[in-house]
PDB file of C-alpha atoms in Angstrom:
ATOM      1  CA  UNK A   1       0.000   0.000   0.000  1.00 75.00           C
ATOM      2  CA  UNK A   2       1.330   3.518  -1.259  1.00 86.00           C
ATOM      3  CA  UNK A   3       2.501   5.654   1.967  1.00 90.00           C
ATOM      4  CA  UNK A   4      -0.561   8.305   1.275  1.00 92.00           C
ATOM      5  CA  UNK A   5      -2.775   5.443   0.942  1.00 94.00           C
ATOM      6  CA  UNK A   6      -1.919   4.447   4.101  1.00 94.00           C
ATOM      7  CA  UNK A   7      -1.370   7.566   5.922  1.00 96.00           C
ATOM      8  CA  UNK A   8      -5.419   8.463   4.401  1.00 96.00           C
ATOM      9  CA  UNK A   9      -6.524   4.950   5.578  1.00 96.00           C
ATOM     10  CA  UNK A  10      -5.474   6.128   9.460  1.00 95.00           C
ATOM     11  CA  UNK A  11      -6.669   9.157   9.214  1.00 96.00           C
ATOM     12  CA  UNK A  12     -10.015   8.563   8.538  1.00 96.00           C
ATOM     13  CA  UNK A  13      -9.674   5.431  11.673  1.00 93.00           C
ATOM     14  CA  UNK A  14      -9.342   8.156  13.778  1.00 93.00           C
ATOM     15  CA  UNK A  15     -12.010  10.131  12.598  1.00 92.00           C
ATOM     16  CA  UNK A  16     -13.989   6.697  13.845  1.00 89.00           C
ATOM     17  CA  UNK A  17     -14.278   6.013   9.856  1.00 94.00           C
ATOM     18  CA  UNK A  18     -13.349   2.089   9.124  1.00 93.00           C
ATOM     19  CA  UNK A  19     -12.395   1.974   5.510  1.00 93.00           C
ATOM     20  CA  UNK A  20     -10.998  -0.367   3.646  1.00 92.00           C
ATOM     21  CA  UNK A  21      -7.910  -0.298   0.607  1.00 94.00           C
ATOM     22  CA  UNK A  22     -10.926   0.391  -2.080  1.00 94.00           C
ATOM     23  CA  UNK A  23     -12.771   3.400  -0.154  1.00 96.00           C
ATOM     24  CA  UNK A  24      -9.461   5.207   0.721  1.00 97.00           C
ATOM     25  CA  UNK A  25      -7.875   4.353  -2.940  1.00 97.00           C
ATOM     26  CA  UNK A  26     -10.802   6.442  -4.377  1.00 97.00           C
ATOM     27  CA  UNK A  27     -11.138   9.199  -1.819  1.00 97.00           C
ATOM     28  CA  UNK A  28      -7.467   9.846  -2.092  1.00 96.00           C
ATOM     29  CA  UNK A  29      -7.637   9.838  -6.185  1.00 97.00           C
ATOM     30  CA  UNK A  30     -10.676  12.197  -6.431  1.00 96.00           C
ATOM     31  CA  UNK A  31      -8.802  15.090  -3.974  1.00 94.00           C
ATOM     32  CA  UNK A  32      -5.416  14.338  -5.781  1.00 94.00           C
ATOM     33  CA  UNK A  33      -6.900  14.562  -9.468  1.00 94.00           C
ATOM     34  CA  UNK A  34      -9.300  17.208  -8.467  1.00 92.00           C
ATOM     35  CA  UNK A  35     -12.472  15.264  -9.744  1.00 94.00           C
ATOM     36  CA  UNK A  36     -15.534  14.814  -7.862  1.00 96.00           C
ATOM     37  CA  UNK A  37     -16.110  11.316  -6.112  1.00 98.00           C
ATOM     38  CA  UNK A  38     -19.411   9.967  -7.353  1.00 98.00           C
ATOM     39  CA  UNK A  39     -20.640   7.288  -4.086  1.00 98.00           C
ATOM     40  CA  UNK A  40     -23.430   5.268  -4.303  1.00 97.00           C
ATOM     41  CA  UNK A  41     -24.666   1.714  -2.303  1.00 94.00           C
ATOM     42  CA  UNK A  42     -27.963   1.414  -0.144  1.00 91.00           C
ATOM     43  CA  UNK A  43     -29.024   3.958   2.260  1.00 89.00           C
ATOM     44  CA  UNK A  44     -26.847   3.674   5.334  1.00 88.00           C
ATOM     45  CA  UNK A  45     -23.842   1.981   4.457  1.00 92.00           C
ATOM     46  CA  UNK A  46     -21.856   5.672   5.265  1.00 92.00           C
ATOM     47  CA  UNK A  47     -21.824   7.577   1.549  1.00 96.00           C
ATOM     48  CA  UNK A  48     -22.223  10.952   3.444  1.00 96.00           C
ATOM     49  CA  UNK A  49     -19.866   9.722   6.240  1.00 96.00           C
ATOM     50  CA  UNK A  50     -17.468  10.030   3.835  1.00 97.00           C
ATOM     51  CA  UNK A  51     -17.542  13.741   3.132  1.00 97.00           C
ATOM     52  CA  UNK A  52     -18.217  14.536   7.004  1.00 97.00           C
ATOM     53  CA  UNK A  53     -14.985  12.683   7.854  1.00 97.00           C
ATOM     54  CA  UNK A  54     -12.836  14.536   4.846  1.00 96.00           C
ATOM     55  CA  UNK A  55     -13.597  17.667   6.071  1.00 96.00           C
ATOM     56  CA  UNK A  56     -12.649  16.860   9.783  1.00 96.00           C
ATOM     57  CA  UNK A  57      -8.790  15.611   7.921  1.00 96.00           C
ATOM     58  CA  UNK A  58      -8.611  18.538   5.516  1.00 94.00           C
ATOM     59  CA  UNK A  59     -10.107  20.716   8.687  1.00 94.00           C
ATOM     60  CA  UNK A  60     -12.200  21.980   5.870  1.00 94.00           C
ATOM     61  CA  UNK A  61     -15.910  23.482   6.020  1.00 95.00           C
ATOM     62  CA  UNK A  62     -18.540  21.037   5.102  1.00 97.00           C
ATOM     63  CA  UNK A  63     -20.839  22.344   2.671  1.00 97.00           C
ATOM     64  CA  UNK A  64     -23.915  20.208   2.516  1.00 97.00           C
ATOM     65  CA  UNK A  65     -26.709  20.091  -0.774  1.00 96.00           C
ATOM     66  CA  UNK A  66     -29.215  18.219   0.168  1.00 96.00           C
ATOM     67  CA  UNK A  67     -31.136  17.205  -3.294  1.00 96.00           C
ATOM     68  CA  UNK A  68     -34.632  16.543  -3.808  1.00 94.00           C
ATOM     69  CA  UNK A  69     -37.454  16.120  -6.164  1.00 92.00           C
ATOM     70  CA  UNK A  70     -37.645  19.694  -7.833  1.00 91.00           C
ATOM     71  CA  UNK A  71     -35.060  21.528  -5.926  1.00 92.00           C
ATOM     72  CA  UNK A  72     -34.198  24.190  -8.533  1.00 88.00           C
ATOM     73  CA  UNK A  73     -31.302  26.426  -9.059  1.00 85.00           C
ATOM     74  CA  UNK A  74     -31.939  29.338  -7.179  1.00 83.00           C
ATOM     75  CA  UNK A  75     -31.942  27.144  -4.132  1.00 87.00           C
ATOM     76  CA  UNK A  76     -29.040  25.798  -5.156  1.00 93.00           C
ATOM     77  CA  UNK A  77     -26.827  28.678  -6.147  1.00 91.00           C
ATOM     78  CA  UNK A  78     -27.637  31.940  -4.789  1.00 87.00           C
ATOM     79  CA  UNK A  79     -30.791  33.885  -4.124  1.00 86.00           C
ATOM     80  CA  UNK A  80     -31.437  37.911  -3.988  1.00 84.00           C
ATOM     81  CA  UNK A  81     -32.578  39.445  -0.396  1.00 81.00           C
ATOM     82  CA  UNK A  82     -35.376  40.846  -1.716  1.00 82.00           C
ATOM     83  CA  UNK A  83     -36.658  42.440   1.600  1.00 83.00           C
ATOM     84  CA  UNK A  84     -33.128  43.853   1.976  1.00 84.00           C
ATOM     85  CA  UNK A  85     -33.292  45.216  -1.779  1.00 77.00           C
ATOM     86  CA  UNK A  86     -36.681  46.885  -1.285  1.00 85.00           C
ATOM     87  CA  UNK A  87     -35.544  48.129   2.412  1.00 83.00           C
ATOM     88  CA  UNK A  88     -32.650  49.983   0.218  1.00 78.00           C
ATOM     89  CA  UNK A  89     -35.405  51.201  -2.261  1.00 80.00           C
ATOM     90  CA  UNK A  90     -37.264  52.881   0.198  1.00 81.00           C
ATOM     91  CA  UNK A  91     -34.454  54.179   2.025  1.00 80.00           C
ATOM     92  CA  UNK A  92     -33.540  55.825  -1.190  1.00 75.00           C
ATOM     93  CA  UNK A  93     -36.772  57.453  -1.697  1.00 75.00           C
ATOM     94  CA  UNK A  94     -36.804  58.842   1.378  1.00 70.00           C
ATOM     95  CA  UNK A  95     -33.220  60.669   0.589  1.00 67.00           C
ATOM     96  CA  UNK A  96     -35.266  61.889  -3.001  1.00 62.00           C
ATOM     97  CA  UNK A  97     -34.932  66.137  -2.637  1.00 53.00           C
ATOM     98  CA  UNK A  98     -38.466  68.164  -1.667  1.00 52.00           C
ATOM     99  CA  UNK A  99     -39.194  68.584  -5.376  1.00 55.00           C
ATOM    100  CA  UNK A 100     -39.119  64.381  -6.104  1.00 52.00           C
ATOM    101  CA  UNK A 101     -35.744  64.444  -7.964  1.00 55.00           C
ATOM    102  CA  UNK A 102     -32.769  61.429  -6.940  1.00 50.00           C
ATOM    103  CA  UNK A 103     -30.834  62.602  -4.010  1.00 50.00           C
ATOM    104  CA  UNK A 104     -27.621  61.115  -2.490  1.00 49.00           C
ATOM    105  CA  UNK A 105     -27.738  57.821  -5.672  1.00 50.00           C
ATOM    106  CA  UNK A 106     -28.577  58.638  -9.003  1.00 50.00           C
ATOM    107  CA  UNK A 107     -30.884  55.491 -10.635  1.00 55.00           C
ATOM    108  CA  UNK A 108     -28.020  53.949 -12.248  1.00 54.00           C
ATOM    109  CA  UNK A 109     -25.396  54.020  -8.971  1.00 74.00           C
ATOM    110  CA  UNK A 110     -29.066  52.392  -6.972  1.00 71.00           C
ATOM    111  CA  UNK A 111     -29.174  49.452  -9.393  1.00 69.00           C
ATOM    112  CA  UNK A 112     -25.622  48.806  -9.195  1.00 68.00           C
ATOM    113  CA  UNK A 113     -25.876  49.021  -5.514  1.00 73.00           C
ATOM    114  CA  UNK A 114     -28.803  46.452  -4.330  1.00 77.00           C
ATOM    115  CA  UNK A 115     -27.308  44.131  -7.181  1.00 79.00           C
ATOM    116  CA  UNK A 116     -23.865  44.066  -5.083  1.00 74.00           C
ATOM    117  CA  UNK A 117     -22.938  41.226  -3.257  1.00 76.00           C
ATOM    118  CA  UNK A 118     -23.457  42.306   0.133  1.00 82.00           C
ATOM    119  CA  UNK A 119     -27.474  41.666  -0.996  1.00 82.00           C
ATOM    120  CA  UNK A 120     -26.349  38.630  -2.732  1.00 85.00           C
ATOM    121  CA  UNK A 121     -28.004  34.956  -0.682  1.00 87.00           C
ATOM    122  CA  UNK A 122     -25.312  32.190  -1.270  1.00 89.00           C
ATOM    123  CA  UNK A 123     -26.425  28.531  -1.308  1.00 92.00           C
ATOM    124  CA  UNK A 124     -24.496  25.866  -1.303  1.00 94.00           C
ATOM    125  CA  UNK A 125     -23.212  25.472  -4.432  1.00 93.00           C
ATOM    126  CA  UNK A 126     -22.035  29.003  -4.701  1.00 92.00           C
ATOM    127  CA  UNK A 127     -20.582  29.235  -1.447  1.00 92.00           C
ATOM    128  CA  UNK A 128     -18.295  25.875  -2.245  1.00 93.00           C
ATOM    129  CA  UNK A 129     -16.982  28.616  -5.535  1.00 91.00           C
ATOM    130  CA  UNK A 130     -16.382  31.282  -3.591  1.00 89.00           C
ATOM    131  CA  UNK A 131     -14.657  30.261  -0.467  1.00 86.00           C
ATOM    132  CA  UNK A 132     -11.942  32.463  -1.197  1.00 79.00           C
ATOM    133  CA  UNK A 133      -9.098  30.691   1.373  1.00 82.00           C
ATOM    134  CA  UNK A 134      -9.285  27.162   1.317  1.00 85.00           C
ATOM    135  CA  UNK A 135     -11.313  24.871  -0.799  1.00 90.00           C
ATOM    136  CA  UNK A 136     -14.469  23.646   1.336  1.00 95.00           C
ATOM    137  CA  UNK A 137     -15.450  20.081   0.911  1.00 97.00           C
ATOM    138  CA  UNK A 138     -18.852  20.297  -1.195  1.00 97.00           C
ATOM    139  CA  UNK A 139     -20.733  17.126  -0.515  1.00 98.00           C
ATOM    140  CA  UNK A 140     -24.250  16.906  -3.365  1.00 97.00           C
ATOM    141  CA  UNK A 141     -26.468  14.355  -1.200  1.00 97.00           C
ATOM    142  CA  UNK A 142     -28.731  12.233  -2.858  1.00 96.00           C
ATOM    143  CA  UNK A 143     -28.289  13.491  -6.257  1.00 96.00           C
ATOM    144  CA  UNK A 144     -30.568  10.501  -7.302  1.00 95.00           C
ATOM    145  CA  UNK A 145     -33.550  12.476  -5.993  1.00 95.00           C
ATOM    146  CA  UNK A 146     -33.102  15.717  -7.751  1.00 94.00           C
ATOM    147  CA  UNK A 147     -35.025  15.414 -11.480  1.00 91.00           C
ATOM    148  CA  UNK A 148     -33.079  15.359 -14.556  1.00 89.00           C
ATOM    149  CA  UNK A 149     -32.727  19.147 -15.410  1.00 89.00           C
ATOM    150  CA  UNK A 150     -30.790  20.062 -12.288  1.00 92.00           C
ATOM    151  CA  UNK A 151     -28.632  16.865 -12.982  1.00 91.00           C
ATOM    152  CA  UNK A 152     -28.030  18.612 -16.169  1.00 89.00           C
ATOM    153  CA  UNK A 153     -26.998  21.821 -14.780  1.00 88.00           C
ATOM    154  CA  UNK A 154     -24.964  20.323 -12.287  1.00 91.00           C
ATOM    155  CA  UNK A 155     -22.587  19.665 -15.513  1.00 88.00           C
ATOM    156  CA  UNK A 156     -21.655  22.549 -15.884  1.00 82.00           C
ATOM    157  CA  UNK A 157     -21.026  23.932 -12.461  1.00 87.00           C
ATOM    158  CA  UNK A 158     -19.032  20.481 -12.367  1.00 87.00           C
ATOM    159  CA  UNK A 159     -16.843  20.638 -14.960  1.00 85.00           C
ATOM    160  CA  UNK A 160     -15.542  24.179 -14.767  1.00 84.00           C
ATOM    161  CA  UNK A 161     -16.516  25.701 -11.234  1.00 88.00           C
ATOM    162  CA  UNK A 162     -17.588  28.421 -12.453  1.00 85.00           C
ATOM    163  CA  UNK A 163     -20.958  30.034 -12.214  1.00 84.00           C
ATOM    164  CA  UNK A 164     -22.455  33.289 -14.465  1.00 82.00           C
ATOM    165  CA  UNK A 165     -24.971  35.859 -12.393  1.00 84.00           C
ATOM    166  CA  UNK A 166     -26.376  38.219 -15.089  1.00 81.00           C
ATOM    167  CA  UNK A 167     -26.170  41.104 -12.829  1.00 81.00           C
ATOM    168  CA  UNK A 168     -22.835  40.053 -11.571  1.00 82.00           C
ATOM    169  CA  UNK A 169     -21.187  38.237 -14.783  1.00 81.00           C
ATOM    170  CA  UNK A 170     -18.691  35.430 -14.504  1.00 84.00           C
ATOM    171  CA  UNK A 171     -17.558  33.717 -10.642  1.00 86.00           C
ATOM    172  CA  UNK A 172     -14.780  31.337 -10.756  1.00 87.00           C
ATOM    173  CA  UNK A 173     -13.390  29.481  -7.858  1.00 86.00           C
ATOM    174  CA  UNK A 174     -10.015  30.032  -6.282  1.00 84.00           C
ATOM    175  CA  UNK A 175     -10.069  26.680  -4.944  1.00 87.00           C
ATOM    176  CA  UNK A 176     -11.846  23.628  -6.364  1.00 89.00           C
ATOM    177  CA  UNK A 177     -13.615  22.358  -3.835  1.00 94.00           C
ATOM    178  CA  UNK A 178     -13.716  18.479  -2.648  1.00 95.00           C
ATOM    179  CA  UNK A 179     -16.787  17.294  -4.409  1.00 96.00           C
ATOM    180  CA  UNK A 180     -18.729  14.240  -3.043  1.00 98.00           C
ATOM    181  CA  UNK A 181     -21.746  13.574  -4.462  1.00 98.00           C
ATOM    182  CA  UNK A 182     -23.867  10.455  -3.489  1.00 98.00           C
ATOM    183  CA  UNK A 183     -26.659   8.219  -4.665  1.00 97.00           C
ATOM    184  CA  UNK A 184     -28.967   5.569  -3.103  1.00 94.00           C
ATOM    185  CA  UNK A 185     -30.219   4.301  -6.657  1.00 92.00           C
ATOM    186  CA  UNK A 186     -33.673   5.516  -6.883  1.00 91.00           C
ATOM    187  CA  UNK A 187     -33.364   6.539 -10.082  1.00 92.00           C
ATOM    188  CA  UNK A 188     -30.390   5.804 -12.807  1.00 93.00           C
ATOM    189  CA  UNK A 189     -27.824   8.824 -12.772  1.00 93.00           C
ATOM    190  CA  UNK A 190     -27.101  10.387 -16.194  1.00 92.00           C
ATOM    191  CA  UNK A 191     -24.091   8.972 -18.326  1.00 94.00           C
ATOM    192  CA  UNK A 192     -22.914  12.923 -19.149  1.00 93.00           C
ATOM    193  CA  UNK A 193     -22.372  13.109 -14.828  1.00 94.00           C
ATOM    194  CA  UNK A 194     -21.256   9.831 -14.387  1.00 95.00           C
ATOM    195  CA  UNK A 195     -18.041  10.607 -16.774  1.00 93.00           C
ATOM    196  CA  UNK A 196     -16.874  13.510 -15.133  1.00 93.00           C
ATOM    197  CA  UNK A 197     -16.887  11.756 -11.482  1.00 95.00           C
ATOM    198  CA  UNK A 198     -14.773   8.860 -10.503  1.00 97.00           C
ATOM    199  CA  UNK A 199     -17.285   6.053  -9.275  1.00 97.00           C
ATOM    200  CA  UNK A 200     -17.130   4.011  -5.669  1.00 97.00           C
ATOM    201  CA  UNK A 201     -20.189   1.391  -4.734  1.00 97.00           C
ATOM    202  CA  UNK A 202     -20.207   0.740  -1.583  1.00 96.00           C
ATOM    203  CA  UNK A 203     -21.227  -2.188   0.135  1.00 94.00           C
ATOM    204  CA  UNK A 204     -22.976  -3.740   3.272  1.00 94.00           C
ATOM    205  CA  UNK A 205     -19.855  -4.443   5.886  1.00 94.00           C
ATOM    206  CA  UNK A 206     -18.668  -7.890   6.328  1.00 95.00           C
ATOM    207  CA  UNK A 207     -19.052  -9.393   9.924  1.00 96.00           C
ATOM    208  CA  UNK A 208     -15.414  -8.468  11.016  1.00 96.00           C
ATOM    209  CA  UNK A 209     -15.500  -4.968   9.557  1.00 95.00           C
ATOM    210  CA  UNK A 210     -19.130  -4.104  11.137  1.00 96.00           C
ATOM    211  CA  UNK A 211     -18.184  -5.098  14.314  1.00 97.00           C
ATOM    212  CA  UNK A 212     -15.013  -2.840  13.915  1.00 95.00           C
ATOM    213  CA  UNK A 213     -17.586  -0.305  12.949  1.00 95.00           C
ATOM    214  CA  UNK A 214     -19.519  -0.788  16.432  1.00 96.00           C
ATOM    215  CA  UNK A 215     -16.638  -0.938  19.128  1.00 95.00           C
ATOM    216  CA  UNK A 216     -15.275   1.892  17.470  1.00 92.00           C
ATOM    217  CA  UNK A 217     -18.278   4.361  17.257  1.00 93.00           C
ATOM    218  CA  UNK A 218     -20.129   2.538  20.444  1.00 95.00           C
ATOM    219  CA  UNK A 219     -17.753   3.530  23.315  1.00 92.00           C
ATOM    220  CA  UNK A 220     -17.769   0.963  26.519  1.00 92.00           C
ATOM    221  CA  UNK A 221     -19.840  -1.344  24.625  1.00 96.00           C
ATOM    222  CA  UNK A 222     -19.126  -5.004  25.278  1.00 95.00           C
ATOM    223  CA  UNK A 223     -17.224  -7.366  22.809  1.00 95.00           C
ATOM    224  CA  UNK A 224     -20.234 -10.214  23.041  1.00 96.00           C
ATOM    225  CA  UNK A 225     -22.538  -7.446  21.968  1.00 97.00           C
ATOM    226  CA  UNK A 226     -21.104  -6.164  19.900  1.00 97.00           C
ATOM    227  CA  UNK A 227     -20.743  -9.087  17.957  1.00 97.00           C
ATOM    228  CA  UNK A 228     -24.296 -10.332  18.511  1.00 97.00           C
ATOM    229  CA  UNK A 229     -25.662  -7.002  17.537  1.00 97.00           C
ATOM    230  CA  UNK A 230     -24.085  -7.566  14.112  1.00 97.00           C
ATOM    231  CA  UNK A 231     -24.723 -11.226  13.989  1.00 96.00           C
ATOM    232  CA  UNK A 232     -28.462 -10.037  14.149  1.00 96.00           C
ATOM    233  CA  UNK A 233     -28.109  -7.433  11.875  1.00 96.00           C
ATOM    234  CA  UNK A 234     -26.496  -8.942   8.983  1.00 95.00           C
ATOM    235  CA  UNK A 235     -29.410 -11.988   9.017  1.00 94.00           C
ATOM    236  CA  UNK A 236     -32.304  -9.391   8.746  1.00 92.00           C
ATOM    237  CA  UNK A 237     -30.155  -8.162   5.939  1.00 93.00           C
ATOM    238  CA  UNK A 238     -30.349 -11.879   4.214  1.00 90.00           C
ATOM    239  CA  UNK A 239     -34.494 -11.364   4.541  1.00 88.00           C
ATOM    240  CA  UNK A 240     -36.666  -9.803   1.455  1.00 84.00           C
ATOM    241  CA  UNK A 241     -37.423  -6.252   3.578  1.00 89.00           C
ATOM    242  CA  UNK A 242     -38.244  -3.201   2.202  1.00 89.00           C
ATOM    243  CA  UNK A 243     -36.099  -0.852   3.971  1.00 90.00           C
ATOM    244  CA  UNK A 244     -32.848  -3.187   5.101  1.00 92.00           C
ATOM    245  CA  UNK A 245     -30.843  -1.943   7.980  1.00 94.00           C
ATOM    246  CA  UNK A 246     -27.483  -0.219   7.397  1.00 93.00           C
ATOM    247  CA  UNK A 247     -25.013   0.665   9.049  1.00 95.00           C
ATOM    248  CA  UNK A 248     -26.049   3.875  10.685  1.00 93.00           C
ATOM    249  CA  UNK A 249     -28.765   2.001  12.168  1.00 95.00           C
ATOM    250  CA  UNK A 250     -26.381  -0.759  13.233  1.00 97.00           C
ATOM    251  CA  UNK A 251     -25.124   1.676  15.786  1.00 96.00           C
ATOM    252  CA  UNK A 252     -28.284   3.580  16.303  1.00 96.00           C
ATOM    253  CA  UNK A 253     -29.269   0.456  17.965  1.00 97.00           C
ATOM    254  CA  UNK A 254     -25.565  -0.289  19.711  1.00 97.00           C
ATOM    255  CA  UNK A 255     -26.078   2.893  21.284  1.00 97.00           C
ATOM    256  CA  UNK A 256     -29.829   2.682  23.000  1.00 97.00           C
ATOM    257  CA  UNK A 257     -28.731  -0.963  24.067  1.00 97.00           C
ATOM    258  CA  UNK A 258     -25.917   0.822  25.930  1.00 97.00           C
ATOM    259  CA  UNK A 259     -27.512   3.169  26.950  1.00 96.00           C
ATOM    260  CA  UNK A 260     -29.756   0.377  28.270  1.00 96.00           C
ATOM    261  CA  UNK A 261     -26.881  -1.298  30.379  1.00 95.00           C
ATOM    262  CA  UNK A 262     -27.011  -4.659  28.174  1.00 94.00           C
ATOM    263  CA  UNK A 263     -24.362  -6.754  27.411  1.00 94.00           C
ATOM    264  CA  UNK A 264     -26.236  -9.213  26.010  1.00 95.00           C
ATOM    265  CA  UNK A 265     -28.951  -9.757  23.896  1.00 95.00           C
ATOM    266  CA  UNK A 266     -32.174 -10.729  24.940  1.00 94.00           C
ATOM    267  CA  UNK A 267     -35.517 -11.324  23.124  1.00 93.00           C
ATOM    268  CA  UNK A 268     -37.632  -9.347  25.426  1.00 94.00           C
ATOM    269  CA  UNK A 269     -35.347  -6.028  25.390  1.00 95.00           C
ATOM    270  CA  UNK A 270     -34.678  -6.844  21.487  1.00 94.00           C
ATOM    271  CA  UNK A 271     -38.637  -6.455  21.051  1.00 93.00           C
ATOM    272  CA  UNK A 272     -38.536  -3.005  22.885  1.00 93.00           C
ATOM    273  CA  UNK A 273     -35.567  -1.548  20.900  1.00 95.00           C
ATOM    274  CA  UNK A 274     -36.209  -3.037  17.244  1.00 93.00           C
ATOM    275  CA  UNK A 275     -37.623   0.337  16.153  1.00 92.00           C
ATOM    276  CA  UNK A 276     -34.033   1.887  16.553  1.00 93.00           C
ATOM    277  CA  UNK A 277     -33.169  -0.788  13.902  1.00 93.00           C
ATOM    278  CA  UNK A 278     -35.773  -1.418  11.574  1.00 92.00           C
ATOM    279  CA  UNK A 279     -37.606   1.623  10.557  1.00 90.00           C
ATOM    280  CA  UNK A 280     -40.708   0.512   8.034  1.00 90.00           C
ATOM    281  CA  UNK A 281     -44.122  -1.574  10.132  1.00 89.00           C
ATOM    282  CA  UNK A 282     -44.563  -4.401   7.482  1.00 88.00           C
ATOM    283  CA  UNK A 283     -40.743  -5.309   8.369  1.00 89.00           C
ATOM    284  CA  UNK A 284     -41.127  -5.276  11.536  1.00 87.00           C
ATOM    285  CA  UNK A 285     -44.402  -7.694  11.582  1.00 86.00           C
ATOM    286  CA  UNK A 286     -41.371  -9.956   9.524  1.00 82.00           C
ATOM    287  CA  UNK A 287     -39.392 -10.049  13.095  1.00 83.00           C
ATOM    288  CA  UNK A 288     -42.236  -9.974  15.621  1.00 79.00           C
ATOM    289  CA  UNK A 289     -42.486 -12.823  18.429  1.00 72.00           C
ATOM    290  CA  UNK A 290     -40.937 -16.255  18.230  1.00 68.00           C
ATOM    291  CA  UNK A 291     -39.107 -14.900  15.107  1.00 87.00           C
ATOM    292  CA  UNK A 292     -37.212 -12.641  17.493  1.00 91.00           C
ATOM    293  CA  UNK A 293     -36.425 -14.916  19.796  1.00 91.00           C
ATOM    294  CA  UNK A 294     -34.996 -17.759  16.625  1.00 91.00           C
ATOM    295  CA  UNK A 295     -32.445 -14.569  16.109  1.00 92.00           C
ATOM    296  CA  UNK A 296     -31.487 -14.172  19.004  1.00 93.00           C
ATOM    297  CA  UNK A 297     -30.464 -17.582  19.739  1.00 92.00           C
ATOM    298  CA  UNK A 298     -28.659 -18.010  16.546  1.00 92.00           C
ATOM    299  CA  UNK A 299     -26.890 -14.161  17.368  1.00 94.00           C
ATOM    300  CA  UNK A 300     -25.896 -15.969  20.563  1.00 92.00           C
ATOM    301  CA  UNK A 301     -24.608 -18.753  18.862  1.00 89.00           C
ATOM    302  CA  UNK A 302     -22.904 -16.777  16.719  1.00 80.00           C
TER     303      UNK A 302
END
């Protein structure tokens, strides 16, 4: 393993992020080629981790889109203040001389004025362009649930970070920020997007690398639990659900079962907590009564 590899590898271990060769190999490519990181797997198995823990390394800010069905561009760009621009407005008529002629700002020097940056609303995507002393990390989440016309105008912002205000004219960024975007599959990402990103799927943990996962995000929790917590886990996983437990819910439900003093599990506490884990009614009917009890046994068996 190359020495930046390995030096990425432990940081993100002690940012309490478990990776292995394949996750660092493509984190560490995407800063060093200055190409955005495209992520996708099912939801939980730590896509937006990813950003979250490159910004604690770089000690960069964490700028955060979060995409959904028709979020548009103005959201995601920049806005005007409009009650600061009419506030201005008024202001300026009230500085208009006794016989209604302009005062203090002719019209033209007013226009340019309330068009100025300081009335200027940055969202995310134009706040990750104009960070003007270190390049933020920009993370795009669920850019699977945004429609197809903001996927296409995410192209361009993309491939030359660069964005055009009409009243403004051209914004380029000083720093290319760290772009992560990810995707839980809900709909098929574009071809034109998916060649300007490098590409990581990530999986569901193995046994060995979940419990990892659990001693090192659960503090004090006990080794037997630990393991039986992801013994449990990773059968519901095997079962047809519709909404399959990842990861973050993995240690959702490590953490309530220490906070619950267990170091053990039991079928009668299991029952009371499973709502921590699975998150969707007709799965849990799936796990109710002797069914809990079968995993717990074979948890406990290991």
């Amino acid at each position: 393993m190359r020495p930046e590899i390995r030096d990425l590898q432990a940081s993100m271990r002690e940012q309490g992020y478990i990776a292995e060769r394949s996750i660092v190999t493509a984190v560490h490519l995407a800063r060093a080629m200055e190409k955005p990181l495209l992520i996708e797997g099912d939801a939980g198995v730590g896509k937006t981790e990813v950003a979250k823990v490159m910004a604690g390394i770089l000690g960069a800010e964490l700028i955060r889109l979060q995409c959904y069905e028709g979020l548009d561009v103005n959201t995601a760009l920049y806005e005007w203040n409009y009650q600061k621009q009419l506030l201005r407005l008024r202001i300026a008529a009230d500085e208009r001389n006794p016989d209604g002629q302009p005062g203090h700002h002719a019209d033209d020097s007013l226009e340019d004025i309330i068009f100025g940056r300081r009335y200027l609303l940055e969202r995310p995507l134009l706040r990750a362009i104009t960070r003007p002393d270190a390049p933020p990390v920009l993370l795009i989440d669920e850019i699977d649930r945004a429609d197809e016309g903001f996927e296409a105008f995410l192209l361009e912002v993309l491939s030359d970070f660069q964005v055009t205000i009409p009243e403004l004219g051209t914004i380029r960024a000083e720093h290319r920020p760290v772009v992560i975007l990810t995707s839980n599959r809900t709909r098929e990402i574009g071809d034109a997007l998916r060649r300007r990103c490098l590409y990581l799927y990530i999986e569901h943990p193995p046994f060995e690398k979940e419990v990892e996962i659990v001693r090192a995000r659960v503090p004090g929790i006990a080794d037997r639990l630990a393991a039986e917590i992801t013994h449990f886990v990773q059968s519901l996983r095997r079962r047809a659900l519709m909404k399959p437990p990842g990861v973050a819910e993995t240690l959702d439900w490590a953490h309530a079962l220490v906070t619950l003093h267990r170091d053990a599990l039991d079928a009668e506490t299991v029952a009371e907590t499973l709502g921590c884990l699975v998150k969707d009614r007709h799965d849990l009917r799936e796990v109710e009564g002797d069914d809990i009890k079968e995993l717990v046994r074979v948890a406990a068996a290991g």
